[in-house]
Short mmCIF file of C-alpha atoms and ligand atoms in Angstrom, two decimals:
data_model
loop_
_atom_site.label_atom_id
_atom_site.label_comp_id
_atom_site.label_asym_id
_atom_site.label_seq_id
_atom_site.Cartn_x
_atom_site.Cartn_y
_atom_site.Cartn_z
CA MET A 1 -0.18 -0.16 0.19
CA LEU A 2 1.20 3.61 -0.97
CA MET A 3 1.11 6.14 2.02
CA LYS A 4 1.50 9.46 0.57
CA VAL A 5 2.03 12.21 3.45
CA ARG A 6 0.11 15.02 2.85
CA ILE A 7 1.74 18.50 4.61
CA GLY A 8 0.54 22.17 5.02
CA LEU A 9 2.57 24.44 6.80
CA GLU A 10 2.27 27.86 8.92
CA THR A 11 5.04 29.47 8.72
CA HIS A 12 5.63 32.62 11.19
CA VAL A 13 9.26 35.33 9.62
CA GLN A 14 10.04 37.91 11.96
CA LEU A 15 9.72 40.85 9.55
CA ASN A 16 12.30 43.11 9.53
CA THR A 17 11.69 46.44 10.95
CA LYS A 18 12.92 48.72 13.30
CA THR A 19 10.42 48.45 15.91
CA LYS A 20 7.85 46.75 17.35
CA MET A 21 4.82 46.10 15.63
CA PHE A 22 2.48 48.46 18.19
CA CYS A 23 4.38 49.98 20.54
CA SER A 24 8.03 51.89 19.56
CA CYS A 25 10.24 49.57 21.81
CA PRO A 26 13.31 48.51 19.15
CA LEU A 27 13.62 45.15 18.43
CA PRO A 28 16.35 43.65 20.52
CA SER A 29 18.95 41.87 19.11
CA ILE A 30 19.63 38.10 19.12
CA ASP A 31 21.99 38.87 22.09
CA ALA A 32 20.20 40.90 24.23
CA LYS A 33 19.81 40.76 27.96
CA PRO A 34 15.94 39.14 28.61
CA ASN A 35 13.36 42.23 29.12
CA THR A 36 15.25 45.08 28.41
CA HIS A 37 13.69 45.98 25.17
CA VAL A 38 9.74 46.50 26.83
CA CYS A 39 7.40 48.95 27.56
CA ASP A 40 3.62 48.96 29.09
CA VAL A 41 2.60 48.09 25.79
CA CYS A 42 4.33 44.66 24.78
CA LEU A 43 4.11 43.90 28.69
CA GLY A 44 0.50 44.18 28.41
CA PHE A 45 -0.25 46.51 31.08
CA PRO A 46 -4.36 47.23 31.50
CA GLY A 47 -4.84 50.13 29.83
CA THR A 48 -2.29 50.45 27.49
CA LYS A 49 -3.24 50.90 23.61
CA PRO A 50 -1.53 49.51 20.68
CA ARG A 51 -0.37 51.88 18.04
CA LEU A 52 0.39 50.34 14.81
CA ASN A 53 3.65 50.55 12.99
CA LYS A 54 2.29 51.10 9.33
CA ILE A 55 5.53 49.93 7.95
CA VAL A 56 4.36 46.34 8.79
CA ILE A 57 1.38 46.49 6.25
CA ASP A 58 3.95 47.36 3.15
CA HIS A 59 6.00 44.58 4.26
CA ALA A 60 2.83 42.32 4.01
CA ILE A 61 1.32 43.58 0.92
CA ARG A 62 4.62 43.21 -1.16
CA ILE A 63 4.93 39.60 0.26
CA ALA A 64 1.43 38.77 -0.63
CA LEU A 65 2.29 40.17 -3.98
CA ALA A 66 5.57 38.17 -4.66
CA LEU A 67 3.53 35.13 -3.46
CA ASN A 68 0.51 35.84 -6.09
CA CYS A 69 -2.26 36.61 -3.55
CA GLU A 70 -5.44 38.05 -3.85
CA ILE A 71 -4.94 41.41 -1.77
CA THR A 72 -7.45 42.73 0.48
CA ASN A 73 -8.76 46.19 -0.12
CA SER A 74 -9.76 46.41 3.85
CA MET A 75 -8.95 44.73 6.69
CA PHE A 76 -8.42 44.81 10.86
CA PHE A 77 -6.89 43.29 13.99
CA SER A 78 -8.51 40.64 15.93
CA ARG A 79 -7.79 39.13 19.25
CA LYS A 80 -7.13 35.53 19.48
CA SER A 81 -8.04 34.64 23.31
CA TYR A 82 -5.71 31.98 24.87
CA PHE A 83 -4.64 31.83 28.38
CA TYR A 84 -0.90 30.95 28.20
CA PRO A 85 2.53 32.32 29.99
CA ASP A 86 3.84 33.67 26.84
CA MET A 87 0.89 35.99 26.42
CA SER A 88 0.28 38.63 29.04
CA LYS A 89 -2.56 40.00 28.08
CA ASN A 90 -4.41 36.46 27.49
CA TYR A 91 -4.94 37.32 23.67
CA GLN A 92 -2.71 37.71 20.75
CA ILE A 93 -3.24 40.66 18.18
CA THR A 94 -3.59 38.62 14.58
CA GLN A 95 -5.94 38.86 11.46
CA TYR A 96 -9.05 35.95 10.82
CA GLU A 97 -11.52 37.54 9.40
CA LEU A 98 -9.85 39.45 6.80
CA PRO A 99 -6.27 38.68 6.05
CA VAL A 100 -3.82 40.75 4.09
CA GLY A 101 -3.78 38.59 1.17
CA ILE A 102 -5.56 34.88 -0.04
CA ASN A 103 -5.37 32.26 -2.81
CA GLY A 104 -1.84 32.74 -3.95
CA TYR A 105 1.08 30.23 -4.65
CA VAL A 106 4.32 29.74 -4.71
CA LEU A 107 6.36 27.33 -7.78
CA LEU A 108 8.80 24.80 -6.67
CA ASP A 109 10.06 23.94 -9.73
CA LYS A 110 6.97 22.59 -11.82
CA LYS A 111 4.94 22.08 -8.44
CA LYS A 112 2.39 24.61 -7.36
CA VAL A 113 1.99 24.54 -3.83
CA ARG A 114 -0.86 26.76 -2.93
CA ILE A 115 -0.88 29.89 -0.19
CA LYS A 116 -4.17 29.70 1.42
CA ARG A 117 -3.64 33.16 3.13
CA ILE A 118 -1.20 35.37 4.90
CA GLN A 119 -1.68 37.65 7.85
CA LEU A 120 -0.18 40.06 10.59
CA GLU A 121 0.55 39.20 13.55
CA GLU A 122 2.61 39.69 16.88
CA ASP A 123 4.78 37.18 18.61
CA PRO A 124 4.36 36.27 21.79
CA ALA A 125 7.15 36.17 24.67
CA LYS A 126 9.83 33.59 24.61
CA LEU A 127 9.50 30.73 27.43
CA LEU A 128 12.63 29.28 28.72
CA HIS A 129 12.21 25.92 30.25
CA GLU A 130 14.93 24.93 32.48
CA GLY A 131 17.11 22.30 31.15
CA GLY A 132 15.53 23.12 27.76
CA ASP A 133 12.92 20.52 27.59
CA ILE A 134 9.38 21.57 27.93
CA ILE A 135 7.85 18.54 29.59
CA LYS A 136 10.39 17.74 31.98
CA SER A 137 11.58 21.55 33.03
CA ARG A 138 10.66 22.37 36.71
CA LEU A 139 10.04 26.09 36.18
CA THR A 140 9.98 28.34 33.08
CA LEU A 141 11.08 32.15 32.91
CA ILE A 142 9.64 34.33 30.55
CA ASP A 143 11.65 37.23 28.18
CA TYR A 144 9.36 39.93 26.89
CA ASN A 145 11.59 41.54 24.53
CA ARG A 146 10.01 38.87 21.93
CA SER A 147 6.83 40.19 22.94
CA GLY A 148 5.21 42.25 20.05
CA ILE A 149 7.46 41.77 17.46
CA PRO A 150 5.95 41.82 13.95
CA LEU A 151 5.43 38.40 12.30
CA VAL A 152 3.88 37.40 8.93
CA GLU A 153 2.15 34.26 8.81
CA ILE A 154 2.03 32.51 5.65
CA VAL A 155 -0.47 29.38 5.81
CA THR A 156 -0.03 26.90 2.47
CA GLU A 157 -2.75 24.43 1.42
CA PRO A 158 -1.67 21.11 2.48
CA ASP A 159 -0.24 20.66 -0.69
CA LEU A 160 3.31 19.36 0.01
CA GLU A 161 4.27 15.54 -0.51
CA SER A 162 6.93 15.47 1.58
CA PRO A 163 9.63 16.73 4.57
CA SER A 164 11.96 17.20 1.52
CA GLN A 165 9.61 19.26 -0.42
CA ALA A 166 8.16 21.20 3.12
CA ARG A 167 12.26 22.36 3.36
CA ASP A 168 12.35 23.27 -0.28
CA TYR A 169 9.53 25.59 0.07
CA LEU A 170 10.63 27.22 3.52
CA GLY A 171 13.76 27.89 1.57
CA LYS A 172 12.06 29.46 -1.38
CA ILE A 173 9.66 31.55 0.82
CA LYS A 174 13.15 32.71 3.03
CA SER A 175 14.61 33.51 -0.74
CA ILE A 176 11.82 35.50 -1.69
CA LEU A 177 11.40 37.30 1.78
CA GLU A 178 15.51 38.22 2.07
CA HIS A 179 14.90 39.35 -1.55
CA LEU A 180 11.95 41.85 -0.29
CA GLY A 181 14.04 43.36 2.33
CA ALA A 182 11.26 41.78 4.65
CA TYR A 183 13.46 38.97 6.10
CA ASP A 184 16.94 39.64 7.91
CA GLU A 185 18.17 35.89 9.11
CA SER A 186 20.84 37.89 11.24
CA LYS A 187 18.23 39.11 13.38
CA GLY A 188 15.34 36.85 13.64
CA VAL A 189 14.29 32.91 13.00
CA ILE A 190 11.64 31.40 10.84
CA LYS A 191 9.11 29.00 13.03
CA THR A 192 6.75 26.08 11.74
CA ASP A 193 3.25 24.87 12.63
CA ALA A 194 3.01 21.88 10.25
CA ASN A 195 0.03 19.71 9.58
CA ILE A 196 0.74 16.13 8.63
CA SER A 197 -1.62 13.26 7.43
CA LEU A 198 -1.86 10.37 5.78
CA PRO A 199 -4.80 9.40 3.42
CA ASP A 200 -7.69 8.37 5.34
CA SER A 201 -6.00 9.08 8.98
CA GLU A 202 -6.20 12.20 11.49
CA ARG A 203 -4.41 14.92 10.99
CA VAL A 204 -1.37 16.00 13.83
CA GLU A 205 -0.10 19.44 14.00
CA VAL A 206 3.86 19.62 15.13
CA LYS A 207 3.82 23.26 16.43
CA ASN A 208 6.96 25.84 16.43
CA ILE A 209 9.63 24.00 14.49
CA THR A 210 12.55 26.27 14.28
CA GLY A 211 14.44 26.60 11.15
CA LEU A 212 14.29 24.62 7.81
CA ARG A 213 16.16 22.00 8.52
CA GLY A 214 14.03 21.17 11.65
CA VAL A 215 10.87 21.33 9.66
CA GLU A 216 12.65 18.01 7.74
CA ARG A 217 13.67 16.09 10.35
CA ALA A 218 10.25 16.87 12.44
CA LEU A 219 8.13 15.78 9.54
CA SER A 220 10.41 13.01 8.59
CA TYR A 221 9.81 11.76 12.23
CA GLU A 222 6.12 12.48 12.12
CA SER A 223 5.38 10.33 8.56
CA ILE A 224 7.30 7.58 9.97
CA ARG A 225 5.48 7.52 13.03
CA HIS A 226 1.73 7.52 11.14
CA LYS A 227 2.85 5.04 8.84
CA ASN A 228 4.11 2.42 11.78
CA LEU A 229 0.82 3.28 13.58
CA LEU A 230 -1.27 2.09 10.65
CA THR A 231 0.93 -0.35 9.12
CA LEU A 232 0.03 -2.03 13.36
CA GLY A 233 -3.43 -1.32 12.38
CA GLU A 234 -3.55 1.29 15.26
CA SER A 235 -4.96 4.85 14.43
CA VAL A 236 -3.25 8.09 14.62
CA ALA A 237 -4.54 10.81 17.18
CA ARG A 238 -5.75 14.13 16.07
CA GLU A 239 -3.13 15.85 18.23
CA THR A 240 -0.75 18.98 18.75
CA ARG A 241 2.70 17.77 19.35
CA HIS A 242 6.22 19.03 20.07
CA PHE A 243 9.34 18.59 18.30
CA ASN A 244 12.72 18.12 20.40
CA GLU A 245 15.22 19.28 18.48
CA LYS A 246 17.90 17.32 20.21
CA THR A 247 16.36 13.89 20.31
CA GLY A 248 14.58 14.60 16.95
CA MET A 249 11.54 13.10 17.94
CA THR A 250 8.05 14.47 18.54
CA PHE A 251 5.60 14.28 22.06
CA SER A 252 2.17 14.50 22.29
CA LEU A 253 1.44 17.95 23.56
CA ARG A 254 -2.32 18.52 23.52
CA LEU A 255 -5.64 16.96 21.86
CA LYS A 256 -5.98 19.61 19.26
CA GLU A 257 -8.41 21.97 19.72
CA THR A 258 -10.35 24.02 16.85
CA GLU A 259 -10.06 27.78 15.41
CA THR A 260 -13.55 28.61 17.42
CA ASP A 261 -11.63 27.44 20.60
CA TYR A 262 -9.73 30.87 20.51
CA GLY A 263 -13.08 32.74 20.34
CA TYR A 264 -11.72 35.64 18.40
CA ILE A 265 -13.17 39.03 18.68
CA PHE A 266 -12.31 42.05 16.75
CA GLU A 267 -9.84 44.19 18.10
CA PRO A 268 -11.49 47.89 18.99
CA ASP A 269 -8.41 49.75 19.97
CA LEU A 270 -7.08 49.60 16.37
CA SER A 271 -9.22 51.04 13.70
CA TRP A 272 -10.06 49.27 10.00
CA ILE A 273 -7.39 49.75 7.41
CA SER A 274 -7.96 50.25 3.63
CA ILE A 275 -6.01 48.98 0.85
CA THR A 276 -6.51 51.01 -2.22
CA PRO A 277 -5.56 50.10 -5.44
CA GLU A 278 -3.29 52.83 -5.90
CA LYS A 279 -1.12 51.86 -2.33
CA VAL A 280 -1.30 48.22 -3.71
CA GLN A 281 -0.30 49.51 -7.71
CA ALA A 282 2.45 51.71 -6.30
CA LEU A 283 3.76 48.50 -4.23
CA LYS A 284 3.85 46.36 -7.34
CA LYS A 285 5.87 49.11 -8.83
CA SER A 286 8.51 49.20 -5.96
CA MET A 287 9.16 45.25 -6.13
CA PRO A 288 12.99 44.30 -6.39
CA GLU A 289 13.92 41.66 -8.61
CA LEU A 290 12.41 38.16 -7.22
CA PRO A 291 14.69 35.11 -7.14
CA ASP A 292 12.96 33.42 -10.16
CA GLU A 293 13.71 36.64 -12.30
CA ARG A 294 17.12 36.54 -10.73
CA ILE A 295 17.75 32.91 -11.53
CA GLU A 296 16.44 33.44 -15.00
CA ARG A 297 19.23 36.36 -15.34
CA PHE A 298 21.87 34.45 -14.13
CA ILE A 299 21.48 31.36 -16.66
CA ARG A 300 20.77 33.97 -19.24
CA LYS A 301 23.42 36.97 -19.10
CA SER A 302 26.17 35.01 -17.31
CA GLY A 303 25.41 31.69 -18.95
CA LEU A 304 25.41 29.78 -15.38
CA SER A 305 23.55 26.39 -15.24
CA ARG A 306 20.52 26.05 -13.76
CA GLU A 307 21.32 24.04 -10.93
CA ASN A 308 24.28 26.56 -10.25
CA ALA A 309 21.79 29.71 -10.21
CA VAL A 310 19.16 27.91 -8.07
CA THR A 311 21.82 27.19 -5.64
CA LEU A 312 23.28 30.65 -5.55
CA VAL A 313 19.78 32.62 -5.32
CA SER A 314 18.49 30.38 -2.79
CA ASP A 315 20.54 32.24 -0.21
CA LYS A 316 20.48 35.99 -1.42
CA ALA A 317 23.71 36.99 0.19
CA LEU A 318 25.79 34.30 -1.54
CA ALA A 319 24.09 35.67 -4.34
CA ASP A 320 25.21 38.94 -4.06
CA PHE A 321 28.51 37.96 -3.06
CA PHE A 322 28.79 36.07 -6.48
CA GLU A 323 27.56 39.22 -8.29
CA VAL A 324 30.35 41.47 -7.01
CA CYS A 325 32.80 38.75 -7.07
CA ALA A 326 31.73 38.24 -11.25
CA SER A 327 32.51 41.95 -11.97
CA LEU A 328 35.54 41.67 -10.69
CA TYR A 329 36.78 37.98 -12.36
CA LYS A 330 36.47 36.73 -16.21
CA ASN A 331 35.43 32.92 -15.47
CA ILE A 332 32.31 33.15 -14.38
CA ALA A 333 31.65 29.49 -14.99
CA LYS A 334 34.65 28.70 -12.92
CA LEU A 335 33.71 31.11 -10.39
CA ALA A 336 29.96 29.35 -10.05
CA ASN A 337 31.67 26.25 -9.71
CA PHE A 338 33.81 26.99 -7.52
CA THR A 339 31.11 28.95 -5.04
CA THR A 340 28.44 26.32 -5.06
CA THR A 341 30.64 23.31 -4.43
CA ASP A 342 33.73 24.68 -2.46
CA LEU A 343 32.70 27.93 -0.81
CA LEU A 344 29.72 26.50 0.09
CA LYS A 345 30.45 23.23 1.31
CA CYS A 346 33.11 24.89 3.67
CA LEU A 347 30.54 27.44 5.03
CA ASN A 348 27.86 25.04 5.60
CA TYR A 349 30.35 22.66 7.34
CA ASN A 350 31.43 25.83 9.79
CA ASN A 351 27.60 26.59 10.08
CA LEU A 352 28.64 30.14 8.70
CA ARG A 353 26.84 32.40 6.44
CA ILE A 354 28.91 34.61 3.90
CA THR A 355 28.42 37.18 5.50
CA ASP A 356 29.30 35.98 8.62
CA SER A 357 32.72 34.91 7.15
CA LYS A 358 35.45 36.92 6.81
CA ILE A 359 36.61 36.73 3.13
CA THR A 360 36.26 39.60 0.75
CA PRO A 361 35.48 39.06 -2.90
CA GLN A 362 38.55 40.74 -3.84
CA GLY A 363 40.50 37.86 -2.09
CA TYR A 364 38.00 35.38 -3.23
CA VAL A 365 38.84 36.16 -6.60
CA ASP A 366 42.38 36.45 -5.97
CA LEU A 367 42.74 32.84 -4.88
CA LEU A 368 40.80 31.53 -8.25
CA GLU A 369 43.30 34.10 -10.48
CA SER A 370 46.22 32.22 -8.26
CA ILE A 371 44.92 28.84 -10.14
CA ASP A 372 44.75 30.74 -13.17
CA SER A 373 48.08 31.62 -13.10
CA GLY A 374 49.97 28.24 -12.49
CA LYS A 375 50.61 29.37 -8.79
CA ILE A 376 49.12 26.73 -7.16
CA THR A 377 46.80 23.86 -8.06
CA ALA A 378 42.64 23.58 -7.75
CA ARG A 379 43.47 21.09 -5.02
CA MET A 380 45.50 23.61 -3.09
CA ALA A 381 42.85 26.12 -3.39
CA LYS A 382 40.18 24.09 -2.11
CA GLU A 383 42.13 23.51 0.99
CA LEU A 384 42.87 26.98 1.16
CA ILE A 385 39.50 28.23 0.72
CA LYS A 386 38.51 26.34 3.99
CA GLU A 387 41.27 28.32 5.80
CA TYR A 388 40.60 31.57 4.63
CA VAL A 389 36.81 30.98 5.56
CA MET A 390 37.46 30.29 8.93
CA THR A 391 40.21 33.08 9.49
CA GLY A 392 40.10 35.57 7.24
CA THR A 393 43.74 35.89 6.41
CA GLN A 394 44.07 36.79 2.67
CA PRO A 395 44.48 34.01 0.54
CA LYS A 396 48.12 35.62 -1.19
CA GLU A 397 49.61 35.50 2.57
CA LEU A 398 48.76 32.10 3.01
CA ILE A 399 50.11 31.19 -0.14
CA ASN A 400 53.56 32.63 0.82
CA LYS A 401 52.96 31.63 4.54
CA LYS A 402 53.10 27.88 3.39
CA SER A 403 55.67 28.33 0.75
CA LEU A 404 53.04 27.08 -1.87
CA LYS A 405 54.29 26.62 -5.18
CA ILE A 406 54.04 24.48 -8.59
CA ILE A 407 57.10 22.36 -9.06
CA PRO A 408 58.52 22.48 -12.40
CA GLU A 409 57.85 19.64 -14.83
CA SER A 410 61.39 18.14 -14.63
CA GLU A 411 60.89 17.57 -11.18
CA VAL A 412 57.50 15.88 -11.63
CA GLU A 413 59.15 13.62 -14.14
CA LYS A 414 61.57 12.47 -11.98
CA ALA A 415 58.91 11.74 -9.18
CA VAL A 416 57.31 9.94 -11.88
CA GLU A 417 60.07 7.69 -13.00
CA LYS A 418 60.59 6.83 -9.53
CA VAL A 419 57.08 6.10 -9.12
CA ILE A 420 56.97 3.53 -11.99
CA LYS A 421 60.41 1.94 -11.13
CA LYS A 422 58.68 1.05 -7.59
CA ASN A 423 55.71 0.08 -8.44
CA LYS A 424 55.78 -2.38 -11.34
CA GLN A 425 52.71 -4.45 -10.61
CA ALA A 426 50.50 -1.89 -11.15
CA VAL A 427 52.36 -0.26 -14.43
CA LEU A 428 51.68 -3.99 -15.72
CA ASP A 429 48.00 -3.98 -14.34
CA TYR A 430 47.72 -0.58 -15.98
CA LYS A 431 48.88 -1.61 -19.11
CA HIS A 432 46.12 -4.28 -19.34
CA GLY A 433 43.56 -1.63 -18.58
CA SER A 434 43.02 -0.92 -15.43
CA GLU A 435 41.36 2.35 -14.58
CA LYS A 436 42.32 2.04 -10.55
CA SER A 437 46.27 1.50 -11.09
CA ILE A 438 46.37 4.70 -12.75
CA ASN A 439 44.81 6.50 -10.37
CA PHE A 440 46.78 4.47 -7.68
CA LEU A 441 50.30 5.88 -9.63
CA VAL A 442 48.82 9.41 -9.63
CA GLY A 443 48.25 9.04 -6.03
CA GLU A 444 51.84 7.91 -5.30
CA VAL A 445 53.06 10.49 -7.40
CA MET A 446 51.09 13.37 -5.67
CA LYS A 447 52.55 12.07 -2.53
CA LEU A 448 55.70 12.32 -3.17
CA THR A 449 55.70 15.87 -4.48
CA LYS A 450 53.81 17.09 -1.42
CA GLY A 451 51.05 17.72 -3.63
CA GLN A 452 53.05 20.17 -5.85
CA ALA A 453 51.95 18.86 -9.01
CA ARG A 454 48.92 18.83 -11.10
CA PRO A 455 47.23 15.61 -11.51
CA GLU A 456 45.76 16.41 -14.86
CA GLU A 457 49.90 16.62 -15.96
CA VAL A 458 50.87 13.94 -13.49
CA THR A 459 48.52 11.43 -15.55
CA LYS A 460 49.79 12.60 -18.85
CA LEU A 461 52.98 12.06 -17.73
CA ILE A 462 52.97 8.81 -16.86
CA LYS A 463 50.61 7.66 -19.71
CA LYS A 464 54.08 8.74 -21.53
CA LEU A 465 56.43 7.28 -19.63
CA VAL A 466 55.20 3.82 -19.53
ZN1 LIG B 1 7.29 47.72 23.75
MN1 LIG B 2 0.09 32.24 13.93
#
């Protein structure tokens, strides 16, 4: 029996603003001390009234346009009532009846993921559970810095068909919002509530998953759990679950409540907002280049492969870096290949974004030019980039410090002769057509020359000399 999962996501993205949504508190940096960016409004004191930060509306409309939504012509905010320690007012200001946008879509390759709604809402406070475990912790601390941070919530229809596709979708959303200037990864996280179900089975919601990889992991765990239950003839309970990042497992939090349980009411402290066609038109005109257009430009104008273009544009900062380098360096294909393989691998391995690393476009281009001019081998460059990313020491300096060089052909030839003499069997095997043996011989020469020869040159010489 083929069991195909259906996944729908509700994603909360922190909007890139200077101040909070309903007060003038500045947005806290990630390392801000707890409860230092607060006021009467975002602490929810009785008698205080919210004042809307209008920039969030422009952000939301641009996002809705980029995701092909119908834009509402008027809207208001609602109170979503619930009792929980992260919400001192006992209600969250959000949107319910009239969100900013509805009925949009985003394309993943050829797959169309329908967007049900896009709405604005405030972030609740942050709960810090002792020991980090929501279930076992003895006490919980509250940090109100996060309370009142503007969020956009993007809700899909249950169109996603696998955990990895869910991650791809989030990657696309992230890149679109970065290009719009609506989201800055260094300031805020992306948090997702994910719904997952198998055919003819109950739907489970996993709440509050951080990041892109987290969503893929949580959903992989859930889809296996559901399949196992159904295979054993048991049923899946309709419930809300929590994902533990450390263990990679999910736990039951509570049986699922329905939307009506929240008792939405109109927020009387904020007025109706009308969105005129002129305003939408003006925002449409001010839209920057979006990821899909940028990918096409990279392919058309710079001749990149689609794969390279997609990889670069999936991270706006990396694509920006690439474009600066491309203005300094002629071999665009080589630049794209090195960036999407060696540089990216190195950044991912160290969990760094290009903007956090100390590399500069000029230094990076210098490194590539040292290969072109025959100063170092591509293999050496692959080693140098690791050190460059970590320390920021310029490649030119690294090359001098390590006295890296390529030795002249006559010396390579001597090394090849030595290796041939020493490895008679391998030479014989090669003559009988063994590819493995020539790779082995090349490896021996590289060892003997301490990596200071070009493997292509070594291969040629071996073929000539045996
Ligand atoms: Zn405040
Ligand atoms: Mn929400």
